[in-house]
C-alpha cells in the first residue's frame, strides 16, 4: 500500500513480550502497540565482557537464570498479573538457538498454563516496530508508505521495504551485509584496540575527541552478484544494496601494525583490566591522539557507507519514509548525519529512542500487536529458528 496510512490502535490490548535472542533477557508489557507499561532489560554484557563477545553457552545459562525474575518484574512494574495480560509474544529468531529456546520454552509453558494466545515474532521485525512505537508515543499516528528500514545491529545489517495492508505487515529484503554486520565491525575494532565490549558505545563517545579525516578507509562498492544469493536482484527485479564490513576491520589492523600501535594497545589493555567500570575519562587518559583519530575515522567511514547506501536504495525504490533501528542506530553521529542527509532529499528519518534501539522486549510486544489483531497466533509446534528470514 502506498500513501498515508493511519495507525490507530483498535482496542485496549496488553501484550507481554519476551526477548532472549542474544545477550539481553527482556520482558515488557505494551498496551495496544503504543504505550510501554513496563520494560525490563537484564543485560549480560558484564559477563561476556572478558571474552570480547557473546559466548552462546553462557548466554543460554544466564537467560535460564534471569527469565522468571525478569518476567515477574515486568508484570509487577506494569501492575499486571499473569492472568491480566491478553496475550504473550516471544522472539522466534534470528539469534542464538540456545538463547532463543529459553524464551520460547518459557513463553510456551506460560501460554499453555494461562490459556492465553502466543504470538511468535521475528527479532528484526521487532527492531522495525520499535520505530513505530516511538512515533506512536510522540503522537505520530500517520506514516507515508513505502517505508525503507535499515536494521543495523551486532548481528544484522539489513535493508527492508516495509508495507502494510489491512493491518498486516510485509517486508522485502533489498540489501544485507555479505560478511560482518556493522555492529560486529564496531565490536571487532574495539576489541583490536583494547577498548572493551561492546565496542559501539565507547567508539561513539571517543570519536568526538578524534579527527575523523585523519585516516582514509575505502569501503567496497558492491556491484557484483553475491555468490551466496541465488539472484543479483530483489524479487521485484530491481537492484540490491548490499554492505560489507569485514574489510574495514582488516584495514584497521593493518593501520595498527604499520603505525606501531601495538605497544600502546597492550598498555591500555592492562590498565583497563585493573579498572572495574572505566569511565570516559579513564578511556581518554589511556588513548593517545592517533588512536582517537583512528576510531573517529573508522566511525565516519561506517556512518557514511550506511547512509550512502540507504539513501541510494531510498531513491531507487522511491520510498516516502526512512526507519533506522538496531543497536548501531544508537550511534550519535549516525543519527545526526542520517537526519541531515535524509532531510536534503525531503525524506523523514525516524529512529527509536536509544533504549529502544538496542535489544528489548517492548519492540517484540509491539510487533505482536497487529498479529494479535489479525489472530495470527503461533503454531503449537513452533521452535527457535536461528536464521529466521523476515518476509
Ligand atoms: O540490537 P543490539 O542490542 O543486539 C543485536 O541484535 O545485535 O545491537 C548491539 C550492537 C553491538 O554491536 C554494539 O556495539 C552496537 O549495537 N552499538 C553501537 C552503539 N550502541 C550499541 N554501535 C555504534 N554506536 C553506538 N552508540
Ligand atoms: Zn537486535
Tab-separated table of C-alpha atoms and ligand atoms in Angstrom:
chain	number	residue	atom	x	y	z
A	1	UNK	CA	0.000	0.000	0.000
A	2	UNK	CA	1.329	3.444	-0.926
A	3	UNK	CA	0.414	6.761	0.625
A	4	UNK	CA	-0.604	7.916	4.072
A	5	UNK	CA	-1.853	5.269	6.495
A	6	UNK	CA	-3.486	5.722	9.883
A	7	UNK	CA	-2.004	3.558	12.615
A	8	UNK	CA	-4.649	3.932	15.337
A	9	UNK	CA	-4.978	1.223	17.969
A	10	UNK	CA	-8.183	-0.791	17.726
A	11	UNK	CA	-8.591	-1.994	21.300
A	12	UNK	CA	-7.152	-1.905	24.790
A	13	UNK	CA	-4.872	-4.928	24.476
A	14	UNK	CA	-1.957	-5.686	26.807
A	15	UNK	CA	0.723	-7.950	25.398
A	16	UNK	CA	3.580	-9.405	27.449
A	17	UNK	CA	6.664	-9.559	25.211
A	18	UNK	CA	9.652	-11.811	25.910
A	19	UNK	CA	13.049	-11.472	24.184
A	20	UNK	CA	16.074	-13.758	24.664
A	21	UNK	CA	17.721	-13.881	21.222
A	22	UNK	CA	21.201	-12.747	22.254
A	23	UNK	CA	22.652	-11.356	25.481
A	24	UNK	CA	19.668	-9.498	26.940
A	25	UNK	CA	16.897	-11.185	28.905
A	26	UNK	CA	13.971	-8.840	28.418
A	27	UNK	CA	10.256	-8.671	29.187
A	28	UNK	CA	7.787	-5.851	28.650
A	29	UNK	CA	4.085	-5.111	28.765
A	30	UNK	CA	2.860	-2.854	25.949
A	31	UNK	CA	-0.702	-1.602	25.649
A	32	UNK	CA	-2.301	-1.580	22.203
A	33	UNK	CA	1.034	-1.366	20.426
A	34	UNK	CA	1.661	2.184	21.570
A	35	UNK	CA	2.125	2.540	25.327
A	36	UNK	CA	5.027	0.929	27.180
A	37	UNK	CA	3.529	-0.082	30.518
A	38	UNK	CA	6.752	-1.754	31.678
A	39	UNK	CA	10.097	-2.539	30.078
A	40	UNK	CA	12.704	-4.679	31.848
A	41	UNK	CA	16.078	-5.457	30.247
A	42	UNK	CA	18.584	-7.598	32.098
A	43	UNK	CA	21.888	-7.237	30.271
A	44	UNK	CA	24.553	-9.955	30.360
A	45	UNK	CA	27.215	-7.604	28.965
A	46	UNK	CA	29.358	-7.685	32.123
A	47	UNK	CA	29.554	-11.485	31.971
A	48	UNK	CA	30.577	-11.610	28.293
A	49	UNK	CA	32.972	-8.648	28.564
A	50	UNK	CA	36.116	-10.663	29.431
A	51	UNK	CA	35.608	-12.719	26.240
A	52	UNK	CA	35.213	-9.671	23.969
A	53	UNK	CA	31.923	-11.021	22.589
A	54	UNK	CA	28.852	-13.104	23.424
A	55	UNK	CA	29.583	-16.717	24.458
A	56	UNK	CA	26.455	-18.669	23.375
A	57	UNK	CA	26.504	-21.322	26.153
A	58	UNK	CA	26.914	-18.688	28.857
A	59	UNK	CA	24.109	-16.635	27.309
A	60	UNK	CA	21.642	-19.565	27.470
A	61	UNK	CA	22.579	-20.305	31.082
A	62	UNK	CA	22.093	-16.676	32.092
A	63	UNK	CA	18.723	-16.473	30.305
A	64	UNK	CA	17.616	-19.550	32.287
A	65	UNK	CA	18.593	-17.815	35.494
A	66	UNK	CA	17.024	-14.468	34.626
A	67	UNK	CA	13.845	-15.287	32.722
A	68	UNK	CA	11.478	-15.841	35.678
A	69	UNK	CA	12.511	-12.762	37.729
A	70	UNK	CA	12.616	-10.555	34.615
A	71	UNK	CA	9.064	-11.540	33.560
A	72	UNK	CA	7.812	-11.171	37.124
A	73	UNK	CA	9.324	-7.694	37.364
A	74	UNK	CA	7.808	-6.656	34.020
A	75	UNK	CA	4.357	-7.734	35.266
A	76	UNK	CA	4.889	-6.121	38.671
A	77	UNK	CA	6.082	-2.810	37.174
A	78	UNK	CA	3.059	-2.813	34.867
A	79	UNK	CA	0.609	-3.504	37.698
A	80	UNK	CA	-0.399	-6.676	35.840
A	81	UNK	CA	-0.650	-10.332	36.797
A	82	UNK	CA	-0.032	-13.418	34.657
A	83	UNK	CA	-3.804	-13.631	34.255
A	84	UNK	CA	-4.478	-9.999	33.371
A	85	UNK	CA	-2.424	-9.745	30.173
A	86	UNK	CA	-4.267	-10.523	26.927
A	87	UNK	CA	-1.523	-12.386	25.078
A	88	UNK	CA	2.143	-13.381	25.145
A	89	UNK	CA	4.711	-12.712	22.447
A	90	UNK	CA	8.178	-14.181	22.088
A	91	UNK	CA	11.134	-13.844	19.720
A	92	UNK	CA	11.394	-16.888	17.442
A	93	UNK	CA	14.609	-15.818	15.663
A	94	UNK	CA	17.014	-14.879	14.252
A	95	UNK	CA	19.514	-15.212	17.086
A	96	UNK	CA	21.415	-17.778	19.135
A	97	UNK	CA	19.442	-21.049	19.048
A	98	UNK	CA	20.037	-21.977	22.700
A	99	UNK	CA	19.239	-18.474	23.906
A	100	UNK	CA	16.039	-18.309	21.830
A	101	UNK	CA	14.952	-21.711	23.169
A	102	UNK	CA	14.903	-20.407	26.750
A	103	UNK	CA	12.435	-17.621	25.955
A	104	UNK	CA	10.330	-19.825	23.666
A	105	UNK	CA	10.056	-22.745	26.128
A	106	UNK	CA	9.113	-20.395	28.946
A	107	UNK	CA	6.574	-18.463	26.840
A	108	UNK	CA	5.012	-21.686	25.531
A	109	UNK	CA	4.640	-23.127	29.030
A	110	UNK	CA	3.184	-19.874	30.335
A	111	UNK	CA	0.730	-19.502	27.445
A	112	UNK	CA	-0.379	-23.135	27.851
A	113	UNK	CA	-0.884	-22.840	31.612
A	114	UNK	CA	-2.689	-19.490	31.324
A	115	UNK	CA	-4.665	-20.467	28.215
A	116	UNK	CA	-3.552	-17.252	26.507
A	117	UNK	CA	-2.682	-16.775	22.838
A	118	UNK	CA	1.018	-16.861	21.980
A	119	UNK	CA	2.494	-14.864	19.104
A	120	UNK	CA	5.920	-15.571	17.620
A	121	UNK	CA	7.875	-12.544	16.422
A	122	UNK	CA	10.883	-12.090	14.162
A	123	UNK	CA	13.563	-10.149	16.069
A	124	UNK	CA	14.265	-7.899	13.046
A	125	UNK	CA	10.575	-7.083	12.728
A	126	UNK	CA	10.768	-6.126	16.398
A	127	UNK	CA	13.562	-3.635	15.653
A	128	UNK	CA	11.450	-2.111	12.853
A	129	UNK	CA	8.400	-1.832	15.121
A	130	UNK	CA	10.495	-0.111	17.803
A	131	UNK	CA	10.443	2.890	15.447
A	132	UNK	CA	6.652	2.689	15.118
A	133	UNK	CA	6.345	2.526	18.888
A	134	UNK	CA	8.465	5.664	19.214
A	135	UNK	CA	6.386	7.540	16.640
A	136	UNK	CA	3.093	6.497	18.265
A	137	UNK	CA	4.429	7.629	21.639
A	138	UNK	CA	5.164	11.017	20.070
A	139	UNK	CA	1.583	11.141	18.786
A	140	UNK	CA	2.532	10.486	15.144
A	141	UNK	CA	-0.154	8.035	14.013
A	142	UNK	CA	0.238	8.607	10.286
A	143	UNK	CA	3.087	7.364	8.135
A	144	UNK	CA	3.845	7.662	4.468
A	145	UNK	CA	4.453	4.335	2.766
A	146	UNK	CA	6.508	2.664	1.445
A	147	UNK	CA	8.979	2.675	4.310
A	148	UNK	CA	12.639	1.739	3.938
A	149	UNK	CA	14.018	0.289	7.181
A	150	UNK	CA	17.729	-0.032	7.895
A	151	UNK	CA	18.158	-2.562	10.710
A	152	UNK	CA	21.720	-2.282	11.884
A	153	UNK	CA	22.980	-4.140	14.942
A	154	UNK	CA	25.592	-6.582	16.197
A	155	UNK	CA	24.045	-9.418	14.212
A	156	UNK	CA	22.359	-7.670	11.291
A	157	UNK	CA	22.775	-5.046	8.617
A	158	UNK	CA	19.613	-5.254	6.535
A	159	UNK	CA	17.552	-3.010	4.298
A	160	UNK	CA	13.847	-3.853	4.177
A	161	UNK	CA	10.997	-2.304	2.266
A	162	UNK	CA	8.048	-2.398	4.645
A	163	UNK	CA	4.411	-2.246	3.602
A	164	UNK	CA	1.152	-2.519	5.494
A	165	UNK	CA	-2.057	-3.886	4.005
A	166	UNK	CA	-5.263	-4.385	6.013
A	167	UNK	CA	-3.253	-4.198	9.231
A	168	UNK	CA	-0.791	-6.891	8.109
A	169	UNK	CA	2.839	-6.023	7.591
A	170	UNK	CA	5.045	-7.461	4.867
A	171	UNK	CA	8.738	-6.984	4.177
A	172	UNK	CA	11.073	-7.334	1.244
A	173	UNK	CA	14.812	-7.535	1.783
A	174	UNK	CA	16.670	-5.346	-0.725
A	175	UNK	CA	20.087	-5.411	0.961
A	176	UNK	CA	22.147	-7.122	3.615
A	177	UNK	CA	25.734	-7.493	4.701
A	178	UNK	CA	27.710	-10.096	2.822
A	179	UNK	CA	30.022	-10.697	5.777
A	180	UNK	CA	30.216	-8.834	9.116
A	181	UNK	CA	27.334	-6.787	10.499
A	182	UNK	CA	28.061	-3.103	11.165
A	183	UNK	CA	27.839	-3.569	14.961
A	184	UNK	CA	30.172	-6.543	14.674
A	185	UNK	CA	32.720	-4.265	12.947
A	186	UNK	CA	32.421	-1.756	15.830
A	187	UNK	CA	32.890	-4.612	18.327
A	188	UNK	CA	35.858	-6.160	16.497
A	189	UNK	CA	37.667	-2.832	16.028
A	190	UNK	CA	37.119	-2.016	19.717
A	191	UNK	CA	38.498	-5.425	20.704
A	192	UNK	CA	41.520	-4.926	18.450
A	193	UNK	CA	42.214	-1.527	20.040
A	194	UNK	CA	41.586	-2.819	23.615
A	195	UNK	CA	38.530	-0.613	24.119
A	196	UNK	CA	36.333	-3.307	25.677
A	197	UNK	CA	32.963	-4.831	24.745
A	198	UNK	CA	30.547	-3.838	23.298
A	199	UNK	CA	32.550	-1.560	21.008
A	200	UNK	CA	29.837	0.700	19.581
A	201	UNK	CA	29.051	2.859	22.608
A	202	UNK	CA	32.700	3.557	23.507
A	203	UNK	CA	33.774	4.226	19.888
A	204	UNK	CA	30.801	6.601	19.649
A	205	UNK	CA	31.970	8.557	22.701
A	206	UNK	CA	35.687	8.547	21.859
A	207	UNK	CA	35.109	9.586	18.233
A	208	UNK	CA	34.031	13.041	19.400
A	209	UNK	CA	37.647	13.569	20.534
A	210	UNK	CA	39.335	12.475	17.301
A	211	UNK	CA	39.856	13.849	13.797
A	212	UNK	CA	37.597	11.824	11.510
A	213	UNK	CA	39.539	12.919	8.400
A	214	UNK	CA	42.882	11.662	9.717
A	215	UNK	CA	42.751	8.113	8.288
A	216	UNK	CA	41.267	7.284	4.890
A	217	UNK	CA	39.404	3.974	4.640
A	218	UNK	CA	37.807	2.762	1.432
A	219	UNK	CA	34.729	0.542	1.588
A	220	UNK	CA	33.852	-1.623	-1.403
A	221	UNK	CA	31.125	-0.710	-3.905
A	222	UNK	CA	29.242	-3.967	-4.278
A	223	UNK	CA	28.078	-4.111	-7.851
A	224	UNK	CA	28.626	-7.801	-8.440
A	225	UNK	CA	26.359	-10.622	-7.597
A	226	UNK	CA	26.569	-12.059	-4.082
A	227	UNK	CA	27.689	-15.669	-4.538
A	228	UNK	CA	25.516	-16.792	-1.628
A	229	UNK	CA	22.399	-15.325	-3.232
A	230	UNK	CA	20.520	-17.028	-5.995
A	231	UNK	CA	19.606	-13.697	-7.544
A	232	UNK	CA	21.538	-10.449	-8.050
A	233	UNK	CA	18.302	-8.500	-7.831
A	234	UNK	CA	15.403	-8.370	-5.396
A	235	UNK	CA	12.167	-10.213	-6.139
A	236	UNK	CA	10.885	-7.042	-7.848
A	237	UNK	CA	13.732	-7.310	-10.339
A	238	UNK	CA	15.381	-4.119	-9.121
A	239	UNK	CA	18.908	-3.803	-7.698
A	240	UNK	CA	20.089	-4.818	-4.271
A	241	UNK	CA	22.089	-2.594	-1.933
A	242	UNK	CA	24.486	-4.839	-0.059
A	243	UNK	CA	27.057	-4.000	2.593
A	244	UNK	CA	30.450	-5.471	3.528
A	245	UNK	CA	32.307	-4.693	6.730
A	246	UNK	CA	34.954	-7.360	7.171
A	247	UNK	CA	37.480	-5.388	5.074
A	248	UNK	CA	37.493	-2.297	7.269
A	249	UNK	CA	38.382	-4.390	10.335
A	250	UNK	CA	41.408	-5.768	8.440
A	251	UNK	CA	42.289	-2.238	7.290
A	252	UNK	CA	42.283	-1.033	10.927
A	253	UNK	CA	44.508	-3.985	11.882
A	254	UNK	CA	46.937	-3.136	9.082
A	255	UNK	CA	46.966	0.520	10.160
A	256	UNK	CA	47.758	-0.531	13.736
A	257	UNK	CA	50.651	-2.696	12.537
A	258	UNK	CA	52.154	-0.164	10.129
A	259	UNK	CA	51.915	2.628	12.719
A	260	UNK	CA	53.381	0.551	15.555
A	261	UNK	CA	50.380	0.983	17.839
A	262	UNK	CA	50.562	-2.493	19.438
A	263	UNK	CA	52.597	-1.283	22.428
A	264	UNK	CA	50.081	1.375	23.487
A	265	UNK	CA	47.212	-1.062	22.864
A	266	UNK	CA	48.779	-3.609	25.219
A	267	UNK	CA	49.352	-0.908	27.871
A	268	UNK	CA	45.705	0.130	27.592
A	269	UNK	CA	44.527	-3.497	27.834
A	270	UNK	CA	46.473	-3.978	31.044
A	271	UNK	CA	45.427	-0.643	32.576
A	272	UNK	CA	41.722	-1.112	31.738
A	273	UNK	CA	41.877	-4.663	33.103
A	274	UNK	CA	42.558	-3.161	36.530
A	275	UNK	CA	39.593	-0.739	36.456
A	276	UNK	CA	36.230	-2.290	37.240
A	277	UNK	CA	33.973	0.157	35.430
A	278	UNK	CA	36.132	2.509	33.362
A	279	UNK	CA	34.691	5.994	32.819
A	280	UNK	CA	35.078	8.090	29.665
A	281	UNK	CA	37.854	9.991	31.459
A	282	UNK	CA	39.681	6.690	32.123
A	283	UNK	CA	39.439	5.812	28.440
A	284	UNK	CA	40.550	9.280	27.354
A	285	UNK	CA	43.565	9.200	29.657
A	286	UNK	CA	44.547	5.831	28.161
A	287	UNK	CA	44.015	6.818	24.498
A	288	UNK	CA	46.576	8.943	22.646
A	289	UNK	CA	45.596	11.209	19.751
A	290	UNK	CA	46.465	8.693	16.975
A	291	UNK	CA	44.036	6.098	18.383
A	292	UNK	CA	41.303	8.729	18.861
A	293	UNK	CA	41.816	9.824	15.233
A	294	UNK	CA	41.701	6.187	14.136
A	295	UNK	CA	38.366	5.429	15.866
A	296	UNK	CA	36.844	8.711	14.652
A	297	UNK	CA	37.911	7.909	11.068
A	298	UNK	CA	36.574	4.358	11.366
A	299	UNK	CA	33.211	5.581	12.665
A	300	UNK	CA	32.983	8.260	9.971
A	301	UNK	CA	33.579	5.661	7.249
A	302	UNK	CA	30.928	3.321	8.691
A	303	UNK	CA	28.362	6.108	9.053
A	304	UNK	CA	28.986	7.421	5.525
A	305	UNK	CA	28.670	3.964	3.996
A	306	UNK	CA	25.431	3.133	5.837
A	307	UNK	CA	23.874	6.468	4.873
A	308	UNK	CA	25.067	6.497	1.249
A	309	UNK	CA	23.737	3.007	0.515
A	310	UNK	CA	20.455	3.547	2.369
A	311	UNK	CA	19.762	6.813	0.557
A	312	UNK	CA	20.669	5.263	-2.810
A	313	UNK	CA	18.169	2.468	-2.081
A	314	UNK	CA	15.576	5.037	-0.961
A	315	UNK	CA	15.910	6.859	-4.310
A	316	UNK	CA	15.774	3.652	-6.344
A	317	UNK	CA	12.634	2.431	-4.579
A	318	UNK	CA	11.064	5.873	-4.264
A	319	UNK	CA	10.298	5.403	-0.561
A	320	UNK	CA	8.496	8.038	1.478
A	321	UNK	CA	9.886	7.356	4.955
A	322	UNK	CA	13.125	6.036	6.450
A	323	UNK	CA	13.397	3.948	9.610
A	324	UNK	CA	16.772	3.298	11.258
A	325	UNK	CA	16.825	0.782	14.102
A	326	UNK	CA	19.004	-1.783	15.933
A	327	UNK	CA	21.902	-1.262	18.336
A	328	UNK	CA	24.029	0.792	15.915
A	329	UNK	CA	21.089	3.196	15.483
A	330	UNK	CA	22.046	4.433	18.961
A	331	UNK	CA	25.175	5.971	17.382
A	332	UNK	CA	25.070	9.749	17.759
A	333	UNK	CA	26.934	10.572	14.528
A	334	UNK	CA	24.744	8.155	12.553
A	335	UNK	CA	21.549	9.698	13.913
A	336	UNK	CA	22.648	13.260	13.276
A	337	UNK	CA	24.029	12.672	9.780
A	338	UNK	CA	21.107	10.481	8.732
A	339	UNK	CA	18.552	13.107	9.672
A	340	UNK	CA	20.546	15.827	7.871
A	341	UNK	CA	21.203	13.854	4.700
A	342	UNK	CA	17.657	12.443	4.502
A	343	UNK	CA	16.207	15.930	5.017
A	344	UNK	CA	18.179	17.141	1.964
A	345	UNK	CA	16.158	14.605	-0.049
A	346	UNK	CA	12.899	15.563	1.644
A	347	UNK	CA	12.700	12.242	3.480
A	348	UNK	CA	11.704	11.970	7.142
A	349	UNK	CA	14.136	9.665	9.012
A	350	UNK	CA	12.811	8.110	12.215
A	351	UNK	CA	14.804	6.416	14.977
A	352	UNK	CA	13.720	4.730	18.191
A	353	UNK	CA	14.896	6.325	21.439
A	354	UNK	CA	18.306	4.907	22.456
A	355	UNK	CA	16.905	2.332	24.955
A	356	UNK	CA	14.523	1.070	22.264
A	357	UNK	CA	17.325	0.906	19.632
A	358	UNK	CA	19.174	-1.901	21.385
A	359	UNK	CA	17.547	-5.243	22.203
A	360	UNK	CA	14.398	-5.047	24.324
A	361	UNK	CA	11.054	-6.823	24.657
A	362	UNK	CA	8.806	-3.782	24.128
A	363	UNK	CA	9.626	-3.993	20.416
A	364	UNK	CA	8.538	-7.661	20.426
A	365	UNK	CA	5.219	-6.846	22.120
A	366	UNK	CA	4.631	-4.014	19.619
A	367	UNK	CA	5.373	-6.169	16.566
A	368	UNK	CA	2.988	-8.783	18.012
A	369	UNK	CA	0.081	-6.328	18.257
A	370	UNK	CA	-1.019	-6.343	14.578
A	371	UNK	CA	-0.633	-10.148	14.606
A	372	UNK	CA	-2.907	-10.317	17.666
A	373	UNK	CA	-5.478	-8.151	15.874
A	374	UNK	CA	-5.460	-10.477	12.867
A	375	UNK	CA	-5.376	-13.602	15.102
A	376	UNK	CA	-2.024	-14.636	13.643
A	377	UNK	CA	-1.053	-16.895	16.560
A	378	UNK	CA	1.950	-19.248	16.820
A	379	UNK	CA	1.554	-22.909	15.868
A	380	UNK	CA	1.820	-25.206	18.900
A	381	UNK	CA	4.936	-26.887	17.477
A	382	UNK	CA	6.908	-23.770	16.558
A	383	UNK	CA	10.527	-23.655	17.631
A	384	UNK	CA	13.609	-21.424	17.631
A	385	UNK	CA	14.963	-20.529	14.185
A	386	UNK	CA	18.484	-19.141	14.409
A	387	UNK	CA	18.352	-17.965	10.786
A	388	UNK	CA	14.679	-16.945	10.605
A	389	UNK	CA	14.019	-14.855	7.484
A	390	UNK	CA	11.740	-11.790	7.599
A	391	UNK	CA	9.043	-11.588	4.924
B	1	LIG	O1	20.433	-4.563	18.633
B	1	LIG	P1	21.512	-4.979	19.575
B	1	LIG	O2	21.344	-4.630	21.029
B	1	LIG	O3	21.750	-6.528	19.511
B	1	LIG	C1	21.753	-7.240	18.312
B	1	LIG	O4	20.646	-7.616	17.843
B	1	LIG	O5	22.867	-7.416	17.779
B	1	LIG	O6	22.880	-4.362	18.995
B	1	LIG	C2	24.110	-4.481	19.665
B	1	LIG	C3	25.171	-3.858	18.771
B	1	LIG	C4	26.603	-4.085	19.263
B	1	LIG	O7	27.389	-4.492	18.170
B	1	LIG	C5	27.014	-2.694	19.748
B	1	LIG	O8	28.408	-2.447	19.633
B	1	LIG	C6	26.225	-1.794	18.832
B	1	LIG	O9	24.978	-2.438	18.680
B	1	LIG	N1	26.028	-0.459	19.407
B	1	LIG	C7	26.512	0.684	18.847
B	1	LIG	C8	26.169	1.733	19.730
B	1	LIG	N2	25.462	1.210	20.787
B	1	LIG	C9	25.380	-0.140	20.564
B	1	LIG	N3	27.217	0.878	17.729
B	1	LIG	C10	27.599	2.140	17.438
B	1	LIG	N4	27.317	3.196	18.242
B	1	LIG	C11	26.609	3.050	19.379
B	1	LIG	N5	26.336	4.113	20.151
B	2	LIG	ZN1	18.793	-6.843	17.969
